[in-house]
Coordinates of N, CA, C and O in Angstrom, one line a residue:
M208 N -142.1 -56.0 -51.7 CA -143.6 -55.8 -52.1 C -143.9 -56.6 -53.1 O -145.1 -57.1 -53.4
A209 N -143.0 -56.8 -54.3 CA -143.5 -57.6 -55.4 C -143.6 -59.0 -55.2 O -144.5 -59.6 -55.6
I210 N -142.8 -59.9 -54.3 CA -142.9 -60.9 -54.2 C -144.1 -61.3 -53.1 O -144.9 -62.3 -53.0
D211 N -144.0 -60.2 -52.0 CA -144.7 -60.4 -50.4 C -146.7 -60.0 -51.2 O -147.7 -60.4 -50.5
G212 N -146.3 -58.9 -51.5 CA -147.8 -58.1 -51.7 C -148.2 -57.1 -50.6 O -149.2 -57.0 -50.8
Y213 N -147.4 -57.1 -49.9 CA -147.8 -56.0 -48.7 C -146.9 -54.9 -48.4 O -145.7 -55.4 -48.4
I214 N -147.6 -53.6 -47.5 CA -146.0 -52.8 -47.2 C -146.5 -52.8 -45.8 O -147.4 -52.7 -44.8
I215 N -145.4 -53.0 -45.0 CA -145.5 -53.0 -43.4 C -145.1 -51.3 -42.9 O -144.0 -50.8 -43.4
K216 N -145.8 -50.6 -42.2 CA -145.7 -49.1 -41.7 C -145.4 -49.1 -40.3 O -146.1 -49.8 -39.4
V217 N -144.2 -48.7 -39.8 CA -144.1 -49.0 -38.5 C -144.0 -47.5 -37.8 O -143.4 -46.7 -38.4
D218 N -144.6 -47.5 -36.7 CA -144.8 -46.1 -35.6 C -143.4 -45.9 -35.0 O -143.4 -46.6 -34.1
Y219 N -142.6 -44.9 -35.2 CA -141.4 -44.7 -34.4 C -141.5 -43.5 -33.5 O -140.8 -42.9 -32.9
T220 N -142.7 -43.3 -33.2 CA -142.8 -42.1 -32.5 C -142.3 -42.1 -31.0 O -141.5 -41.1 -30.7
E221 N -142.5 -43.3 -30.5 CA -141.7 -43.6 -29.3 C -140.5 -43.6 -28.9 O -139.8 -43.3 -28.1
Q222 N -139.8 -44.7 -29.9 CA -138.5 -44.2 -30.1 C -137.8 -42.8 -30.5 O -137.0 -42.9 -29.8
K223 N -138.6 -42.1 -31.1 CA -138.0 -40.7 -31.3 C -137.8 -39.8 -30.0 O -137.0 -39.0 -29.9
K224 N -139.0 -40.1 -29.4 CA -139.4 -39.4 -27.9 C -138.2 -39.8 -27.1 O -137.4 -39.1 -26.3
L225 N -137.8 -41.1 -27.0 CA -136.5 -41.8 -26.3 C -135.4 -41.1 -26.7 O -134.5 -41.0 -25.8
A226 N -135.4 -41.3 -27.9 CA -133.8 -40.7 -28.4 C -133.5 -39.2 -27.8 O -132.6 -38.6 -28.0
A227 N -134.8 -38.6 -27.8 CA -134.8 -37.1 -27.7 C -134.0 -37.1 -26.4 O -133.3 -35.9 -25.9
A228 N -134.9 -37.8 -25.4 CA -134.6 -37.6 -24.3 C -133.0 -38.0 -24.0 O -132.3 -37.4 -22.9
V229 N -132.6 -39.2 -24.3 CA -131.3 -39.3 -24.1 C -130.3 -38.2 -24.6 O -129.2 -38.0 -24.0
S230 N -130.7 -37.6 -26.0 CA -130.1 -36.5 -26.7 C -129.8 -35.5 -25.4 O -128.6 -34.8 -25.2
R231 N -130.7 -35.1 -24.8 CA -131.0 -34.3 -23.9 C -130.1 -34.6 -22.7 O -129.4 -33.6 -22.3
V232 N -130.1 -35.4 -22.2 CA -129.2 -36.1 -21.0 C -128.1 -36.1 -21.2 O -126.8 -35.7 -20.5
A233 N -127.4 -36.5 -22.6 CA -126.1 -36.6 -23.1 C -125.3 -35.4 -23.0 O -124.5 -34.9 -22.6
G234 N -126.6 -34.5 -23.6 CA -126.1 -32.9 -23.4 C -125.8 -32.0 -22.1 O -124.8 -31.7 -22.0
N235 N -126.5 -32.6 -21.3 CA -126.6 -31.8 -20.1 C -125.0 -32.4 -19.6 O -124.5 -32.0 -18.6
I236 N -125.0 -33.9 -19.5 CA -123.7 -34.5 -19.0 C -122.4 -33.6 -19.5 O -121.7 -33.7 -18.9
N237 N -122.3 -33.9 -20.8 CA -121.2 -32.8 -21.5 C -120.7 -31.5 -20.9 O -120.1 -31.0 -20.8
Q238 N -122.0 -30.5 -20.7 CA -121.6 -29.3 -20.3 C -121.3 -29.5 -18.8 O -120.6 -29.2 -18.4
I239 N -121.8 -30.5 -17.9 CA -121.3 -30.8 -16.3 C -119.9 -31.1 -16.4 O -119.3 -30.7 -15.3
C240 N -119.8 -32.0 -17.3 CA -118.2 -32.3 -17.6 C -117.3 -31.2 -17.5 O -116.0 -31.4 -17.1
R241 N -117.8 -30.6 -18.9 CA -116.7 -29.3 -19.1 C -117.1 -28.6 -18.0 O -115.5 -28.0 -17.6
R242 N -117.8 -28.1 -17.2 CA -117.6 -27.1 -16.3 C -116.8 -27.7 -15.0 O -115.9 -27.0 -14.6
I243 N -117.0 -29.4 -14.8 CA -116.0 -29.8 -13.7 C -114.8 -29.9 -13.9 O -113.8 -29.3 -13.3
N244 N -114.6 -29.9 -15.3 CA -113.0 -29.9 -15.9 C -112.6 -28.5 -15.6 O -111.2 -28.4 -15.4
Q245 N -113.2 -27.5 -15.7 CA -112.5 -26.0 -16.2 C -112.6 -25.6 -14.5 O -111.6 -24.9 -13.9
T246 N -113.5 -25.8 -14.0 CA -113.4 -25.4 -12.2 C -113.0 -26.2 -11.0 O -112.6 -25.9 -10.1
G247 N -113.3 -27.9 -11.1 CA -113.0 -28.4 -10.3 C -114.0 -28.8 -9.3 O -113.9 -29.6 -8.4
H248 N -115.1 -28.1 -9.6 CA -116.5 -28.3 -8.5 C -117.7 -28.6 -9.4 O -117.9 -28.6 -10.5
F249 N -118.5 -29.1 -8.9 CA -119.8 -29.8 -9.4 C -121.1 -29.3 -8.3 O -120.7 -29.1 -7.1
Y250 N -122.0 -29.1 -8.7 CA -123.3 -28.5 -7.8 C -124.2 -29.7 -7.9 O -124.6 -30.6 -8.8
P251 N -124.8 -29.6 -6.6 CA -125.9 -30.2 -6.2 C -127.1 -30.0 -7.4 O -127.8 -31.4 -7.6
D252 N -127.7 -29.3 -7.9 CA -128.3 -29.0 -8.5 C -128.2 -29.7 -10.1 O -129.2 -30.1 -10.6
D253 N -127.0 -29.9 -10.3 CA -126.8 -30.5 -11.8 C -127.3 -32.1 -11.5 O -127.7 -32.7 -12.6
I254 N -126.7 -32.6 -10.3 CA -127.2 -34.1 -10.1 C -128.8 -34.1 -9.7 O -129.3 -35.2 -10.6
V255 N -129.5 -33.4 -9.4 CA -130.6 -33.3 -9.3 C -131.6 -33.2 -10.8 O -132.4 -34.2 -10.9
E256 N -131.0 -32.5 -11.6 CA -131.6 -32.3 -12.8 C -131.3 -33.5 -13.7 O -132.0 -34.2 -14.6
L257 N -130.0 -34.0 -13.5 CA -129.6 -35.5 -14.0 C -130.6 -36.6 -13.7 O -131.0 -37.5 -14.6
K258 N -130.8 -36.7 -12.5 CA -131.6 -37.7 -12.0 C -133.0 -37.6 -12.6 O -133.8 -38.6 -13.0
A259 N -133.7 -36.3 -12.6 CA -134.8 -36.0 -13.1 C -134.7 -36.5 -14.7 O -135.8 -37.1 -15.2
K260 N -133.9 -36.3 -15.7 CA -134.0 -36.6 -16.9 C -133.8 -38.1 -17.0 O -134.3 -38.8 -17.7
Q261 N -133.1 -38.7 -16.0 CA -133.0 -40.1 -16.5 C -134.5 -40.8 -16.1 O -135.0 -41.8 -16.7
C262 N -135.2 -40.1 -14.8 CA -136.8 -40.6 -14.7 C -137.4 -40.7 -16.0 O -138.6 -41.2 -16.4
E263 N -137.1 -39.3 -16.6 CA -138.1 -39.3 -17.8 C -138.0 -40.3 -18.8 O -138.7 -40.8 -19.5
I264 N -136.5 -40.6 -19.0 CA -136.1 -41.9 -19.8 C -136.7 -43.1 -19.4 O -137.3 -43.7 -20.1
W265 N -136.8 -43.5 -18.4 CA -137.3 -44.6 -17.5 C -138.9 -44.3 -17.9 O -139.4 -45.6 -18.0
E266 N -139.7 -43.4 -17.7 CA -140.8 -43.6 -17.8 C -141.4 -43.6 -19.6 O -142.2 -44.3 -19.5
I267 N -140.5 -43.1 -20.3 CA -141.0 -43.5 -21.3 C -140.7 -44.8 -21.9 O -141.6 -45.6 -22.6
L268 N -139.7 -45.5 -21.5 CA -139.2 -46.7 -21.7 C -140.6 -47.5 -20.9 O -140.7 -48.5 -21.4
K269 N -141.2 -47.3 -20.0 CA -141.9 -48.3 -19.2 C -143.4 -48.2 -19.9 O -143.9 -48.8 -20.4
Q270 N -143.4 -46.9 -20.4 CA -144.9 -46.4 -21.3 C -144.6 -47.3 -22.8 O -145.5 -48.0 -23.3
S271 N -143.6 -47.8 -23.4 CA -143.3 -48.4 -24.6 C -143.7 -49.5 -24.3 O -143.8 -50.2 -24.8
Q272 N -143.0 -50.1 -23.1 CA -143.2 -51.5 -22.7 C -144.4 -52.2 -22.4 O -145.0 -53.1 -23.2
R273 N -145.2 -51.3 -22.0 CA -146.4 -51.4 -21.8 C -147.7 -51.6 -22.9 O -148.0 -52.4 -23.1
A274 N -147.1 -50.7 -23.9 CA -148.1 -50.5 -25.1 C -147.8 -51.6 -25.8 O -148.3 -52.4 -26.9
E275 N -146.3 -52.3 -25.9 CA -146.0 -53.3 -26.4 C -146.7 -54.8 -26.0 O -147.1 -55.9 -26.7
L276 N -147.3 -54.8 -24.8 CA -147.6 -55.9 -24.0 C -149.0 -55.8 -24.5 O -149.7 -56.4 -24.8

């Protein structure tokens, strides 16, 4: 600031949304892995949920890329 004379402010809103979505997916994966390890079974609904969360992450990424261009 003393040398250049200006302050740069960056908006991290989109990055925070992406981090939150990734965190939710990671939590779901951990829960599913625990259940599979305990019971030896997985459920098709779990796979559907993970795919939906993955789509959510991709949409956030696409929106942030569009905004940057």
